[in-house]
Coordinates of C-alpha atoms and ligand atoms in Angstrom, one line a residue:
M1 CA 0.0 0.0 0.0
T2 CA 1.2 3.5 -0.7
N3 CA 2.3 5.6 2.3
R4 CA -0.3 8.2 3.2
Y5 CA 0.4 11.4 5.0
A6 CA -1.7 14.4 6.1
V7 CA -0.9 18.0 6.5
I8 CA -3.4 20.0 8.6
L9 CA -3.5 23.7 8.0
A10 CA -4.0 25.5 11.3
A11 CA -1.8 28.5 11.4
G12 CA -4.2 31.2 10.1
Q13 CA -4.9 34.2 12.3
G14 CA -8.7 33.7 12.0
T15 CA -9.2 37.5 11.8
R16 CA -12.8 37.0 10.8
M17 CA -13.6 35.3 14.1
K18 CA -12.7 38.6 16.0
S19 CA -11.5 36.5 18.9
S20 CA -8.5 36.3 21.2
L21 CA -8.9 32.5 21.0
Y22 CA -6.9 30.9 18.2
K23 CA -9.4 30.1 15.4
V24 CA -9.0 26.3 15.1
L25 CA -9.3 26.0 18.9
H26 CA -12.9 27.3 18.9
P27 CA -15.0 24.4 20.0
V28 CA -17.8 22.7 18.1
C29 CA -19.9 20.6 20.4
G30 CA -17.2 21.0 23.0
K31 CA -14.2 19.9 21.0
P32 CA -11.8 22.2 19.2
M33 CA -12.3 22.3 15.4
V34 CA -8.8 21.1 14.7
Q35 CA -9.3 18.2 17.1
H36 CA -12.4 17.1 15.1
V37 CA -10.3 17.0 11.9
I38 CA -7.4 15.1 13.6
D39 CA -9.7 12.6 15.1
Q40 CA -11.3 11.8 11.7
L41 CA -7.9 11.5 10.1
S42 CA -6.8 9.2 12.9
E43 CA -9.2 6.6 11.6
L44 CA -7.4 6.4 8.3
Q45 CA -4.1 4.6 9.4
L46 CA -1.8 7.4 8.1
T47 CA 2.0 7.1 8.2
K48 CA 2.4 10.6 9.5
M49 CA 0.3 13.7 10.4
I50 CA 1.8 17.2 10.5
T51 CA -0.2 20.1 11.8
I52 CA 1.0 23.6 10.7
V53 CA 0.7 26.0 13.6
G54 CA 1.2 29.7 14.0
H55 CA 1.2 32.2 16.8
G56 CA -1.0 30.1 19.1
A57 CA 1.2 27.1 18.5
E58 CA 1.7 26.0 22.1
K59 CA -2.0 25.9 22.8
V60 CA -2.7 23.8 19.7
R61 CA 0.0 21.4 20.7
A62 CA -1.4 21.2 24.2
H63 CA -4.8 20.1 22.8
V64 CA -3.6 17.8 20.0
G65 CA -0.8 16.1 21.9
D66 CA 1.2 13.4 20.3
K67 CA -1.4 12.4 17.7
S68 CA 0.4 14.8 15.2
L69 CA 3.8 16.2 14.4
F70 CA 4.0 20.0 14.2
A71 CA 5.6 22.6 12.0
L72 CA 5.7 26.2 12.7
Q73 CA 4.6 28.8 10.2
E74 CA 5.9 32.0 11.7
E75 CA 4.3 34.4 9.3
Q76 CA 0.9 33.6 7.7
L77 CA 1.7 34.1 4.1
G78 CA -1.0 31.8 2.7
T79 CA -2.0 28.2 2.4
A80 CA 0.8 27.2 0.0
H81 CA 3.4 28.8 2.3
A82 CA 1.8 26.9 5.2
V83 CA 2.2 23.5 3.5
M84 CA 5.8 24.4 2.7
Q85 CA 6.6 24.5 6.4
A86 CA 6.2 20.7 6.4
K87 CA 9.1 20.4 3.9
D88 CA 11.7 19.2 6.4
L89 CA 9.4 16.5 7.7
L90 CA 7.8 15.4 4.4
A91 CA 9.4 16.6 1.2
D92 CA 11.4 13.5 0.5
A93 CA 8.6 11.0 1.2
E94 CA 7.0 8.9 -1.4
G95 CA 3.2 8.5 -1.3
T96 CA -0.1 10.4 -1.1
T97 CA -0.5 13.5 1.0
I98 CA -3.9 14.7 2.2
V99 CA -4.0 18.4 2.8
I100 CA -6.9 19.6 4.9
C101 CA -7.9 22.8 6.7
G102 CA -8.2 22.8 10.5
D103 CA -11.3 24.9 10.2
T104 CA -13.5 22.3 8.5
P105 CA -14.7 20.4 11.6
L106 CA -17.6 18.5 10.0
I107 CA -15.5 16.5 7.5
T108 CA -15.7 12.8 8.1
A109 CA -13.2 9.9 7.7
E110 CA -15.6 8.3 5.1
T111 CA -15.4 11.3 2.8
I112 CA -11.7 11.7 3.1
D113 CA -11.3 7.9 2.4
A114 CA -13.6 8.2 -0.6
L115 CA -11.3 11.0 -1.9
L116 CA -8.2 8.9 -1.3
Q117 CA -9.7 6.0 -3.2
H118 CA -10.6 8.2 -6.1
H119 CA -7.2 9.8 -6.1
E120 CA -5.3 6.5 -6.0
H121 CA -7.6 4.9 -8.6
T122 CA -7.3 7.8 -11.2
K123 CA -3.5 8.0 -10.6
A124 CA -3.8 11.8 -10.6
K125 CA -1.1 14.0 -9.2
A126 CA -3.7 16.1 -7.4
T127 CA -7.3 15.5 -6.5
I128 CA -9.5 18.2 -5.1
L129 CA -12.5 17.5 -2.9
T130 CA -15.2 19.7 -4.3
A131 CA -18.8 20.3 -3.4
Y132 CA -21.8 22.1 -4.9
A133 CA -22.7 25.2 -2.8
E134 CA -26.1 27.0 -3.0
D135 CA -24.3 30.0 -1.8
P136 CA -20.6 29.8 -2.8
T137 CA -19.6 33.2 -1.5
G138 CA -16.1 33.2 0.0
Y139 CA -15.0 29.8 -1.4
G140 CA -12.5 29.2 -4.1
R141 CA -14.4 28.2 -7.4
I142 CA -13.5 25.1 -9.5
I143 CA -13.0 26.3 -13.1
R144 CA -13.4 23.4 -15.6
N145 CA -12.6 23.5 -19.3
E146 CA -15.1 22.6 -22.1
D147 CA -14.3 18.9 -21.6
G148 CA -15.3 19.2 -17.9
L149 CA -11.7 18.8 -16.7
V150 CA -10.5 20.9 -13.9
E151 CA -8.3 23.8 -15.1
K152 CA -7.7 25.8 -12.0
I153 CA -9.2 27.1 -8.7
V154 CA -10.0 30.8 -8.4
E155 CA -10.4 32.4 -5.1
H156 CA -13.6 34.4 -4.5
K157 CA -11.7 37.7 -4.2
D158 CA -9.8 37.1 -7.4
A159 CA -12.7 35.8 -9.4
T160 CA -14.4 37.5 -12.3
E161 CA -18.2 38.1 -12.3
E162 CA -18.6 35.1 -14.5
E163 CA -16.3 32.8 -12.4
R164 CA -18.3 33.9 -9.3
T165 CA -21.5 32.3 -10.8
V166 CA -19.8 28.9 -10.5
K167 CA -21.3 26.9 -7.6
E168 CA -18.8 24.1 -7.5
I169 CA -16.4 25.1 -4.7
N170 CA -13.0 24.0 -3.4
T171 CA -13.6 22.4 0.0
G172 CA -10.0 23.0 1.0
T173 CA -9.3 19.3 1.2
Y174 CA -7.0 17.7 -1.4
C175 CA -4.9 14.6 -2.1
F176 CA -1.5 15.1 -3.8
D177 CA 1.3 12.9 -5.0
N178 CA 3.7 14.1 -2.3
K179 CA 6.7 14.7 -4.6
A180 CA 4.6 16.6 -7.1
L181 CA 3.2 18.7 -4.4
F182 CA 6.5 19.9 -3.0
D183 CA 7.9 20.4 -6.5
S184 CA 5.0 22.6 -7.4
L185 CA 4.9 24.6 -4.1
S186 CA 8.1 26.3 -4.9
K187 CA 6.5 27.7 -8.1
V188 CA 3.5 29.3 -6.5
S189 CA 3.6 33.1 -6.5
N190 CA 1.7 35.7 -4.4
D191 CA 0.5 37.7 -7.3
N192 CA -3.1 38.0 -6.3
V193 CA -5.6 40.3 -4.6
Q194 CA -4.6 39.1 -1.1
G195 CA -0.8 39.0 -1.8
E196 CA -0.8 35.4 -0.4
Y197 CA 0.7 32.1 -1.6
Y198 CA -2.4 30.1 -2.5
L199 CA -2.3 26.3 -2.3
P200 CA -5.0 26.0 -4.9
D201 CA -2.6 27.5 -7.4
V202 CA -0.7 24.1 -7.4
V203 CA -3.6 22.7 -9.4
E204 CA -2.9 25.1 -12.3
I205 CA 0.8 24.6 -12.0
L206 CA 0.5 20.8 -12.3
K207 CA -2.0 21.1 -15.1
Q208 CA 0.3 23.3 -17.1
A209 CA 3.1 20.8 -16.6
G210 CA 0.8 18.2 -18.3
E211 CA 0.0 16.3 -15.2
V212 CA -3.4 14.7 -14.4
V213 CA -5.5 16.7 -12.0
S214 CA -8.8 15.3 -10.8
A215 CA -11.8 16.4 -8.7
Y216 CA -14.0 14.3 -6.5
Q217 CA -17.3 15.9 -5.7
T218 CA -19.0 15.1 -2.4
H219 CA -22.7 15.3 -2.1
H220 CA -22.4 16.2 1.5
F221 CA -21.8 19.9 1.2
E222 CA -22.4 20.4 4.9
E223 CA -19.4 18.3 5.8
T224 CA -17.2 20.7 4.0
L225 CA -18.3 23.9 5.7
G226 CA -15.3 26.1 6.4
V227 CA -15.7 28.1 9.7
N228 CA -14.3 31.6 9.2
D229 CA -16.6 33.6 11.4
R230 CA -19.0 33.1 14.4
Y231 CA -22.0 32.7 12.1
A232 CA -20.4 29.7 10.4
L233 CA -19.4 28.5 13.8
S234 CA -23.0 28.4 14.9
Q235 CA -23.9 26.6 11.7
A236 CA -21.2 24.0 12.3
E237 CA -22.5 23.6 15.9
E238 CA -26.0 23.0 14.7
I239 CA -25.0 20.4 12.1
M240 CA -22.7 18.6 14.5
K241 CA -25.3 18.6 17.2
K242 CA -27.8 17.0 14.9
R243 CA -25.3 14.4 13.8
I244 CA -24.3 13.5 17.3
N245 CA -27.9 13.3 18.6
K246 CA -28.9 11.2 15.6
K247 CA -26.1 8.7 16.3
H248 CA -27.2 8.3 19.9
M249 CA -30.9 7.9 18.9
L250 CA -30.0 5.2 16.3
N251 CA -28.0 3.5 19.1
G252 CA -31.1 3.2 21.3
V253 CA -31.1 6.4 23.3
T254 CA -34.4 8.4 23.5
I255 CA -33.9 12.1 23.1
I256 CA -37.2 13.8 23.8
D257 CA -36.3 17.2 22.2
P258 CA -33.1 16.9 20.0
S259 CA -33.2 20.6 19.2
N260 CA -32.7 21.3 22.8
T261 CA -30.2 18.6 23.8
Y262 CA -26.4 19.2 23.6
I263 CA -24.1 16.2 23.6
S264 CA -20.4 16.5 23.1
A265 CA -18.7 14.6 20.3
D266 CA -16.9 12.3 22.8
A267 CA -19.8 11.4 25.1
Q268 CA -21.0 7.8 25.3
I269 CA -24.6 6.9 26.3
G270 CA -26.1 3.4 26.9
R271 CA -29.3 2.0 25.5
D272 CA -32.7 2.9 26.8
T273 CA -31.4 6.0 28.5
V274 CA -33.8 8.9 28.2
I275 CA -32.5 12.4 27.8
Y276 CA -35.0 15.2 28.7
P277 CA -34.9 18.7 27.2
G278 CA -32.4 21.3 28.2
T279 CA -29.6 18.8 28.9
M280 CA -25.9 19.3 28.2
I281 CA -23.6 16.4 28.3
Q282 CA -20.1 17.7 27.9
G283 CA -16.5 16.4 27.7
A284 CA -15.7 12.7 27.7
S285 CA -18.7 11.7 29.8
T286 CA -20.1 8.2 29.8
I287 CA -23.6 7.4 30.8
G288 CA -24.9 3.9 31.3
E289 CA -28.1 2.1 30.3
R290 CA -31.7 3.0 31.3
C291 CA -30.7 6.3 32.9
E292 CA -33.0 9.3 33.1
I293 CA -31.1 12.5 32.4
G294 CA -32.7 15.9 32.7
P295 CA -34.6 18.0 32.1
N296 CA -32.2 21.0 32.5
T297 CA -29.2 19.0 33.6
E298 CA -25.5 19.7 32.9
I299 CA -23.0 16.8 33.0
K300 CA -19.3 17.3 32.3
D301 CA -16.6 14.7 32.3
C302 CA -18.6 12.2 34.5
Q303 CA -18.8 8.4 34.4
I304 CA -22.3 7.4 35.3
G305 CA -23.5 3.8 35.7
N306 CA -26.9 2.1 34.8
D307 CA -30.4 3.0 36.0
T308 CA -29.3 6.3 37.4
A309 CA -31.4 9.5 37.4
L310 CA -30.2 13.1 37.4
R311 CA -32.9 15.7 37.2
H312 CA -32.4 19.5 37.1
S313 CA -28.8 19.1 38.3
V314 CA -25.2 19.8 37.6
A315 CA -22.4 17.2 37.9
H316 CA -18.8 17.8 36.9
D317 CA -15.7 15.5 36.8
S318 CA -17.1 12.8 39.0
E319 CA -18.0 9.1 39.1
I320 CA -21.6 8.2 39.8
G321 CA -22.7 4.6 40.2
H322 CA -25.8 2.5 39.4
E323 CA -29.3 3.2 40.6
V324 CA -28.3 6.6 42.0
K325 CA -30.9 9.3 42.3
I326 CA -29.7 12.9 42.0
G327 CA -31.7 16.1 42.2
P328 CA -33.8 18.0 41.5
F329 CA -31.4 20.9 42.1
A330 CA -28.3 19.1 43.2
H331 CA -24.7 20.1 42.5
I332 CA -22.0 17.4 42.2
R333 CA -18.6 19.2 42.1
P334 CA -15.3 17.7 40.8
Q335 CA -13.6 14.7 42.2
S336 CA -16.6 13.1 43.8
Q337 CA -17.3 9.4 43.8
I338 CA -20.8 8.4 44.4
A339 CA -21.4 4.7 44.8
D340 CA -24.5 2.6 43.8
E341 CA -28.0 3.3 45.2
V342 CA -27.0 6.7 46.7
R343 CA -29.6 9.4 47.0
I344 CA -28.6 13.1 46.7
G345 CA -31.7 15.3 46.9
N346 CA -32.6 18.9 46.4
F347 CA -30.3 21.7 47.3
V348 CA -27.4 19.4 48.1
E349 CA -23.9 20.3 47.1
I350 CA -21.2 17.6 47.1
K351 CA -17.5 18.4 46.5
K352 CA -14.4 16.1 46.5
T353 CA -16.4 13.6 48.5
S354 CA -16.8 9.8 48.3
F355 CA -20.3 8.4 49.1
G356 CA -20.6 4.7 50.0
K357 CA -23.3 2.5 48.7
G358 CA -26.9 3.3 49.8
S359 CA -26.0 6.5 51.6
K360 CA -28.4 9.5 51.5
A361 CA -28.2 13.3 51.7
S362 CA -31.8 14.1 50.8
H363 CA -32.1 17.8 51.4
L364 CA -30.2 21.0 51.9
S365 CA -26.6 20.0 52.6
Y366 CA -23.1 20.9 51.9
I367 CA -20.7 17.9 52.0
G368 CA -17.2 18.8 50.9
D369 CA -13.8 17.0 51.4
A370 CA -15.5 14.1 53.0
E371 CA -15.4 10.3 53.1
V372 CA -18.9 9.0 53.6
G373 CA -19.3 5.3 54.3
E374 CA -22.1 3.0 53.3
N375 CA -25.7 3.4 54.4
V376 CA -25.0 6.7 56.1
N377 CA -28.0 9.1 56.5
L378 CA -27.1 12.7 56.4
G379 CA -30.2 14.6 57.7
C380 CA -31.6 17.8 56.2
G381 CA -29.1 20.6 56.6
S382 CA -26.0 18.5 57.4
I383 CA -22.9 20.5 56.8
T384 CA -19.2 19.6 56.7
V385 CA -17.3 22.6 57.9
N386 CA -14.2 21.9 55.9
Y387 CA -12.5 25.3 55.6
D388 CA -10.9 27.5 58.2
G389 CA -10.3 30.3 55.8
K390 CA -6.8 28.9 54.9
N391 CA -6.9 25.2 54.7
K392 CA -9.4 22.4 53.8
F393 CA -9.9 19.5 56.2
L394 CA -11.3 16.0 55.9
T395 CA -14.5 14.7 57.5
K396 CA -15.0 10.9 57.8
I397 CA -18.4 9.5 58.4
E398 CA -18.3 5.7 58.8
D399 CA -20.8 3.1 57.7
G400 CA -24.3 3.3 59.1
A401 CA -23.8 6.6 60.9
F402 CA -26.9 8.8 61.3
I403 CA -26.3 12.5 61.2
G404 CA -29.3 14.5 62.6
C405 CA -30.8 17.5 60.9
N406 CA -28.9 20.8 60.9
S407 CA -25.6 19.4 62.2
N408 CA -22.2 21.0 61.7
L409 CA -19.3 18.6 61.4
I410 CA -16.2 20.7 62.0
A411 CA -13.3 19.1 60.2
P412 CA -11.0 17.4 60.7
V413 CA -13.4 15.1 62.4
R414 CA -14.6 11.5 62.4
V415 CA -18.0 10.0 63.1
G416 CA -17.5 6.3 63.9
K417 CA -19.4 3.4 62.5
G418 CA -23.1 3.2 63.5
A419 CA -22.8 6.5 65.6
Y420 CA -25.6 9.0 66.0
V421 CA -25.3 12.8 65.9
A422 CA -28.2 14.6 67.5
A423 CA -30.0 17.2 65.4
G424 CA -28.6 20.7 65.7
S425 CA -25.2 19.5 67.0
T426 CA -21.9 21.2 66.2
I427 CA -19.4 18.4 66.3
T428 CA -15.8 19.4 67.0
D429 CA -14.4 16.1 68.4
D430 CA -14.5 12.6 67.0
V431 CA -17.6 10.5 67.8
P432 CA -16.8 6.9 68.7
G433 CA -18.6 4.1 66.9
N434 CA -22.2 3.3 68.1
A435 CA -22.2 6.4 70.4
L436 CA -24.8 9.2 70.4
S437 CA -23.2 12.6 70.4
I438 CA -25.3 15.7 71.4
A439 CA -23.4 18.9 71.0
R440 CA -25.9 21.7 71.5
A441 CA -27.0 24.0 74.4
R442 CA -29.7 22.4 76.6
Q443 CA -33.2 23.8 76.2
V444 CA -34.4 26.1 79.0
N445 CA -38.1 26.8 79.3
K446 CA -39.1 29.9 81.3
E447 CA -42.5 29.3 82.7
D448 CA -45.2 32.0 82.4
Y449 CA -42.8 34.2 80.6
A450 CA -45.6 35.8 78.5
E451 CA -47.5 36.8 81.6
K452 CA -44.5 38.6 83.1
M453 CA -44.0 40.4 79.8
D454 CA -47.6 41.7 80.0
V455 CA -47.1 43.0 83.6
H456 CA -44.0 44.7 82.4
K457 CA -45.8 46.3 79.5
K458 CA -48.7 47.7 81.7
S459 CA -46.4 49.4 84.3
Ligands
UD1_1 C1 -9.5 28.3 1.6 C2 -9.1 28.1 0.1 C3 -10.4 28.2 -0.7 C4 -11.4 27.1 -0.2 C5 -11.6 27.3 1.3 C6 -12.4 26.2 1.9 C7 -6.9 29.1 -0.2 C8 -6.1 30.2 -0.8 N1 -8.2 29.1 -0.3 O1 -10.0 29.7 1.7 O2 -10.1 27.9 -2.1 O3 -12.7 27.3 -0.9 O4 -10.4 27.3 2.0 O5 -12.8 26.4 3.2 O6 -6.3 28.1 0.2 N2 -3.8 28.8 7.0 C9 -2.5 28.6 7.5 N3 -1.6 29.5 7.1 C10 -1.8 30.6 6.3 C11 -3.2 30.8 5.9 C12 -4.1 29.9 6.2 O7 -2.2 27.7 8.2 O8 -0.9 31.4 6.0 C13 -4.8 27.8 7.4 C14 -6.0 28.4 8.3 O9 -5.7 28.3 9.6 C15 -7.2 27.6 7.8 C16 -6.8 27.1 6.4 O10 -5.4 27.3 6.3 O11 -7.3 26.5 8.7 C17 -7.6 27.9 5.4 O12 -7.3 29.3 5.5 P1 -8.4 30.3 5.3 O13 -7.8 31.7 5.5 O14 -9.6 30.0 6.2 O15 -8.8 30.1 3.8 P2 -10.2 30.4 3.1 O16 -10.3 31.9 2.8 O17 -11.3 29.9 3.9
CA2 CA1 -11.5 28.8 5.8

């Protein structure tokens, strides 16, 4: 098999985004655009991937990691100049090189693969992935001769009135014979409206050298959407959202209102789970089977088991087991581990806390920096007092303990196995297992107090 390489163009300034965030790092369904492109390419068993990065280089590297090699384009002099930066890593290689823009997040591995097949089958030196656009404004146009063969690509800004009527566009994805690509790049000039070295000019250069240039037209125009501004970003988001939701529905997930359900590209959801409206499932979350999620719930980077319900709640960066009931109006903050059959009710906030199997905090609690054993009952209004203004301290509540309503557990503190804490207590010392701890002022009843008040008033 021929060696296959990919060059991902991601060094552009992204001026039209009007943003301090590097263009290709703008997320679509929670994942940076360039990451979408790289993830699709990763399915194609390529010998080498090289991402061309510019002024935000470090941030792109940090996101992409070791999936790709990188080459720096210090000045953004155009797409041909960008590809040139891969010269040291690639120019001597034999094989096929895919060039793709980092701002086309909707492109799929299937379409790139179809382009590759077409390219290798026709033995062309260059094959352009084209599409038919209802509104081709802004895209490079494919100019064909009277035999229907591709002659050249003209950028929108350089096109004549007549050329602008052409609706077949350059998607910005190509396959090249690697050697022919690098030979031609050195011949590209910047004699055009934008004063840039255009990669599409390679097509005309190859053509004039008598080489075969081919085009492969995809019927999925929406896959090739190039995101240059925030409006296109919102279009990409909408298309990606529909695609992701459809995938889950076809896998057996019920989504009550797909137009109002936002699932990240990397989330996984089990069969027979029902997602109610207003739900956002972000990051690399996994949700098990037969869960009920939402309405109005935000889950980010959580691992959730089977038969669990989260309603009107927020959960981040935590593990949640099977048959857990969370909400309405609960907040699970990062680094929490919630075991099976736990119940976290309304207005309960959990932070960096482990909850053992079958434990409950049903109403109005803050439990932070705590280790809660199994079958613990945290009464309404239980609070771990974990912070002295400088440091955070641990609260340990052992199996089967019962914490009465409105108790403060002042950390560091431990409530032993099977112990009871009386309602309204402020616990500052460890409670031994099986003990009852009462830590509140005794009640005093002043008899006939009202009568004395009356006497007082009359005098
Ligand atoms: C480009 C194509 C156009 C095509 C369109 C498809 C050129 C000259 N034009 O136009 O024919 O229809 O894509 O979306 O190629 N980049 C660099 N370095 C640079 C300039 C750009 O790395 O010096 C990167 C950008 O980060 C971007 C990609 O190349 O990911 C495309 O650049 P962009 O400026 O968006 O080109 P378009 O005007 O969209
Ligand atoms: Ca673009």
